[in-house]
Amino acid sequence: MDRVSSQAAIGVSRPHRKVEDRLATYAVFVDGRRVGSLRDGATRSFVVEPGVHQVQLGIAGVGFGGVGTAPVGHWGTGACG
């Protein structure tokens, strides 16, 4: 028998802004590891193992926002508050 791997996804959305930081690209970190980036108005999903994960966004030269916790189950999607 083949072992089936368990996976889940964390979805990250960035609302469109008319001004403020709309030209900046945010780096997305899950559990301290950079997994991608997020532009203004974008939504992305990142594959993770089921469990509780820390999600953080940052802008180069500016710093990081707060850390969110995203509990996700098998093939589920978690969201940070």
JSON list of C-alpha atoms in Angstrom, two decimals:
[
{"chain": "A", "resi": 1, "resn": "MET", "atom": "CA", "xyz": [0.00, 0.00, 0.00]},
{"chain": "A", "resi": 2, "resn": "ASP", "atom": "CA", "xyz": [1.15, 3.51, -0.80]},
{"chain": "A", "resi": 3, "resn": "ARG", "atom": "CA", "xyz": [1.25, 5.96, 2.04]},
{"chain": "A", "resi": 4, "resn": "VAL", "atom": "CA", "xyz": [-1.00, 8.96, 1.40]},
{"chain": "A", "resi": 5, "resn": "SER", "atom": "CA", "xyz": [0.53, 12.24, 2.50]},
{"chain": "A", "resi": 6, "resn": "SER", "atom": "CA", "xyz": [-1.64, 14.61, 4.48]},
{"chain": "A", "resi": 7, "resn": "GLN", "atom": "CA", "xyz": [-1.67, 18.18, 3.26]},
{"chain": "A", "resi": 8, "resn": "ALA", "atom": "CA", "xyz": [-3.56, 21.34, 3.99]},
{"chain": "A", "resi": 9, "resn": "ALA", "atom": "CA", "xyz": [-3.40, 24.93, 2.77]},
{"chain": "A", "resi": 10, "resn": "ILE", "atom": "CA", "xyz": [-3.18, 28.37, 4.31]},
{"chain": "A", "resi": 11, "resn": "GLY", "atom": "CA", "xyz": [-4.88, 31.11, 2.31]},
{"chain": "A", "resi": 12, "resn": "VAL", "atom": "CA", "xyz": [-3.59, 34.67, 2.56]},
{"chain": "A", "resi": 13, "resn": "SER", "atom": "CA", "xyz": [-5.48, 37.65, 1.09]},
{"chain": "A", "resi": 14, "resn": "ARG", "atom": "CA", "xyz": [-4.37, 41.24, 0.79]},
{"chain": "A", "resi": 15, "resn": "PRO", "atom": "CA", "xyz": [-7.18, 43.74, 0.13]},
{"chain": "A", "resi": 16, "resn": "HIS", "atom": "CA", "xyz": [-6.70, 46.27, -2.67]},
{"chain": "A", "resi": 17, "resn": "ARG", "atom": "CA", "xyz": [-5.63, 49.71, -1.42]},
{"chain": "A", "resi": 18, "resn": "LYS", "atom": "CA", "xyz": [-6.06, 52.97, -3.34]},
{"chain": "A", "resi": 19, "resn": "VAL", "atom": "CA", "xyz": [-3.07, 54.61, -1.68]},
{"chain": "A", "resi": 20, "resn": "GLU", "atom": "CA", "xyz": [-0.99, 53.61, 1.36]},
{"chain": "A", "resi": 21, "resn": "ASP", "atom": "CA", "xyz": [1.37, 50.70, 0.58]},
{"chain": "A", "resi": 22, "resn": "ARG", "atom": "CA", "xyz": [-0.23, 49.40, -2.63]},
{"chain": "A", "resi": 23, "resn": "LEU", "atom": "CA", "xyz": [3.06, 49.43, -4.56]},
{"chain": "A", "resi": 24, "resn": "ALA", "atom": "CA", "xyz": [4.86, 47.32, -1.96]},
{"chain": "A", "resi": 25, "resn": "THR", "atom": "CA", "xyz": [5.14, 43.55, -2.26]},
{"chain": "A", "resi": 26, "resn": "TYR", "atom": "CA", "xyz": [4.69, 41.67, 1.01]},
{"chain": "A", "resi": 27, "resn": "ALA", "atom": "CA", "xyz": [6.86, 38.65, 1.79]},
{"chain": "A", "resi": 28, "resn": "VAL", "atom": "CA", "xyz": [4.84, 35.75, 3.27]},
{"chain": "A", "resi": 29, "resn": "PHE", "atom": "CA", "xyz": [6.42, 33.58, 5.98]},
{"chain": "A", "resi": 30, "resn": "VAL", "atom": "CA", "xyz": [4.94, 30.36, 7.40]},
{"chain": "A", "resi": 31, "resn": "ASP", "atom": "CA", "xyz": [6.64, 29.03, 10.54]},
{"chain": "A", "resi": 32, "resn": "GLY", "atom": "CA", "xyz": [9.59, 31.38, 9.99]},
{"chain": "A", "resi": 33, "resn": "ARG", "atom": "CA", "xyz": [10.25, 30.22, 6.39]},
{"chain": "A", "resi": 34, "resn": "ARG", "atom": "CA", "xyz": [9.60, 32.48, 3.40]},
{"chain": "A", "resi": 35, "resn": "VAL", "atom": "CA", "xyz": [7.03, 30.74, 1.20]},
{"chain": "A", "resi": 36, "resn": "GLY", "atom": "CA", "xyz": [6.14, 33.47, -1.30]},
{"chain": "A", "resi": 37, "resn": "SER", "atom": "CA", "xyz": [5.01, 37.03, -1.83]},
{"chain": "A", "resi": 38, "resn": "LEU", "atom": "CA", "xyz": [1.74, 38.95, -2.04]},
{"chain": "A", "resi": 39, "resn": "ARG", "atom": "CA", "xyz": [0.99, 42.00, -4.18]},
{"chain": "A", "resi": 40, "resn": "ASP", "atom": "CA", "xyz": [-1.83, 44.50, -3.73]},
{"chain": "A", "resi": 41, "resn": "GLY", "atom": "CA", "xyz": [-5.26, 42.87, -4.17]},
{"chain": "A", "resi": 42, "resn": "ALA", "atom": "CA", "xyz": [-3.85, 39.33, -4.41]},
{"chain": "A", "resi": 43, "resn": "THR", "atom": "CA", "xyz": [-4.87, 36.04, -2.78]},
{"chain": "A", "resi": 44, "resn": "ARG", "atom": "CA", "xyz": [-2.51, 33.07, -2.55]},
{"chain": "A", "resi": 45, "resn": "SER", "atom": "CA", "xyz": [-2.57, 29.62, -0.96]},
{"chain": "A", "resi": 46, "resn": "PHE", "atom": "CA", "xyz": [0.41, 27.83, 0.55]},
{"chain": "A", "resi": 47, "resn": "VAL", "atom": "CA", "xyz": [0.52, 24.05, 1.09]},
{"chain": "A", "resi": 48, "resn": "VAL", "atom": "CA", "xyz": [1.38, 22.99, 4.65]},
{"chain": "A", "resi": 49, "resn": "GLU", "atom": "CA", "xyz": [1.08, 19.92, 6.86]},
{"chain": "A", "resi": 50, "resn": "PRO", "atom": "CA", "xyz": [-2.10, 19.79, 8.98]},
{"chain": "A", "resi": 51, "resn": "GLY", "atom": "CA", "xyz": [-1.62, 21.49, 12.35]},
{"chain": "A", "resi": 52, "resn": "VAL", "atom": "CA", "xyz": [-1.16, 24.97, 13.79]},
{"chain": "A", "resi": 53, "resn": "HIS", "atom": "CA", "xyz": [1.12, 27.34, 11.88]},
{"chain": "A", "resi": 54, "resn": "GLN", "atom": "CA", "xyz": [2.41, 30.88, 12.37]},
{"chain": "A", "resi": 55, "resn": "VAL", "atom": "CA", "xyz": [1.90, 33.25, 9.45]},
{"chain": "A", "resi": 56, "resn": "GLN", "atom": "CA", "xyz": [3.72, 36.56, 9.13]},
{"chain": "A", "resi": 57, "resn": "LEU", "atom": "CA", "xyz": [3.89, 39.25, 6.42]},
{"chain": "A", "resi": 58, "resn": "GLY", "atom": "CA", "xyz": [6.74, 41.69, 5.92]},
{"chain": "A", "resi": 59, "resn": "ILE", "atom": "CA", "xyz": [7.90, 44.47, 3.60]},
{"chain": "A", "resi": 60, "resn": "ALA", "atom": "CA", "xyz": [11.61, 44.71, 2.76]},
{"chain": "A", "resi": 61, "resn": "GLY", "atom": "CA", "xyz": [13.20, 47.62, 4.62]},
{"chain": "A", "resi": 62, "resn": "VAL", "atom": "CA", "xyz": [10.08, 48.24, 6.72]},
{"chain": "A", "resi": 63, "resn": "GLY", "atom": "CA", "xyz": [9.70, 45.18, 8.93]},
{"chain": "A", "resi": 64, "resn": "PHE", "atom": "CA", "xyz": [7.07, 42.62, 9.84]},
{"chain": "A", "resi": 65, "resn": "GLY", "atom": "CA", "xyz": [3.44, 42.83, 10.84]},
{"chain": "A", "resi": 66, "resn": "GLY", "atom": "CA", "xyz": [2.05, 40.81, 13.72]},
{"chain": "A", "resi": 67, "resn": "VAL", "atom": "CA", "xyz": [2.17, 37.03, 13.81]},
{"chain": "A", "resi": 68, "resn": "GLY", "atom": "CA", "xyz": [-1.09, 35.19, 13.18]},
{"chain": "A", "resi": 69, "resn": "THR", "atom": "CA", "xyz": [-1.84, 31.59, 14.08]},
{"chain": "A", "resi": 70, "resn": "ALA", "atom": "CA", "xyz": [-3.64, 29.42, 11.52]},
{"chain": "A", "resi": 71, "resn": "PRO", "atom": "CA", "xyz": [-4.97, 26.00, 12.59]},
{"chain": "A", "resi": 72, "resn": "VAL", "atom": "CA", "xyz": [-5.56, 23.84, 9.51]},
{"chain": "A", "resi": 73, "resn": "GLY", "atom": "CA", "xyz": [-6.83, 20.29, 9.05]},
{"chain": "A", "resi": 74, "resn": "HIS", "atom": "CA", "xyz": [-6.46, 17.75, 6.26]},
{"chain": "A", "resi": 75, "resn": "TRP", "atom": "CA", "xyz": [-7.03, 19.59, 2.97]},
{"chain": "A", "resi": 76, "resn": "GLY", "atom": "CA", "xyz": [-8.54, 22.45, 4.94]},
{"chain": "A", "resi": 77, "resn": "THR", "atom": "CA", "xyz": [-7.76, 26.13, 4.81]},
{"chain": "A", "resi": 78, "resn": "GLY", "atom": "CA", "xyz": [-6.81, 28.21, 7.84]},
{"chain": "A", "resi": 79, "resn": "ALA", "atom": "CA", "xyz": [-7.08, 31.95, 8.29]},
{"chain": "A", "resi": 80, "resn": "CYS", "atom": "CA", "xyz": [-5.28, 34.27, 10.68]},
{"chain": "A", "resi": 81, "resn": "GLY", "atom": "CA", "xyz": [-7.21, 36.87, 12.61]}
]
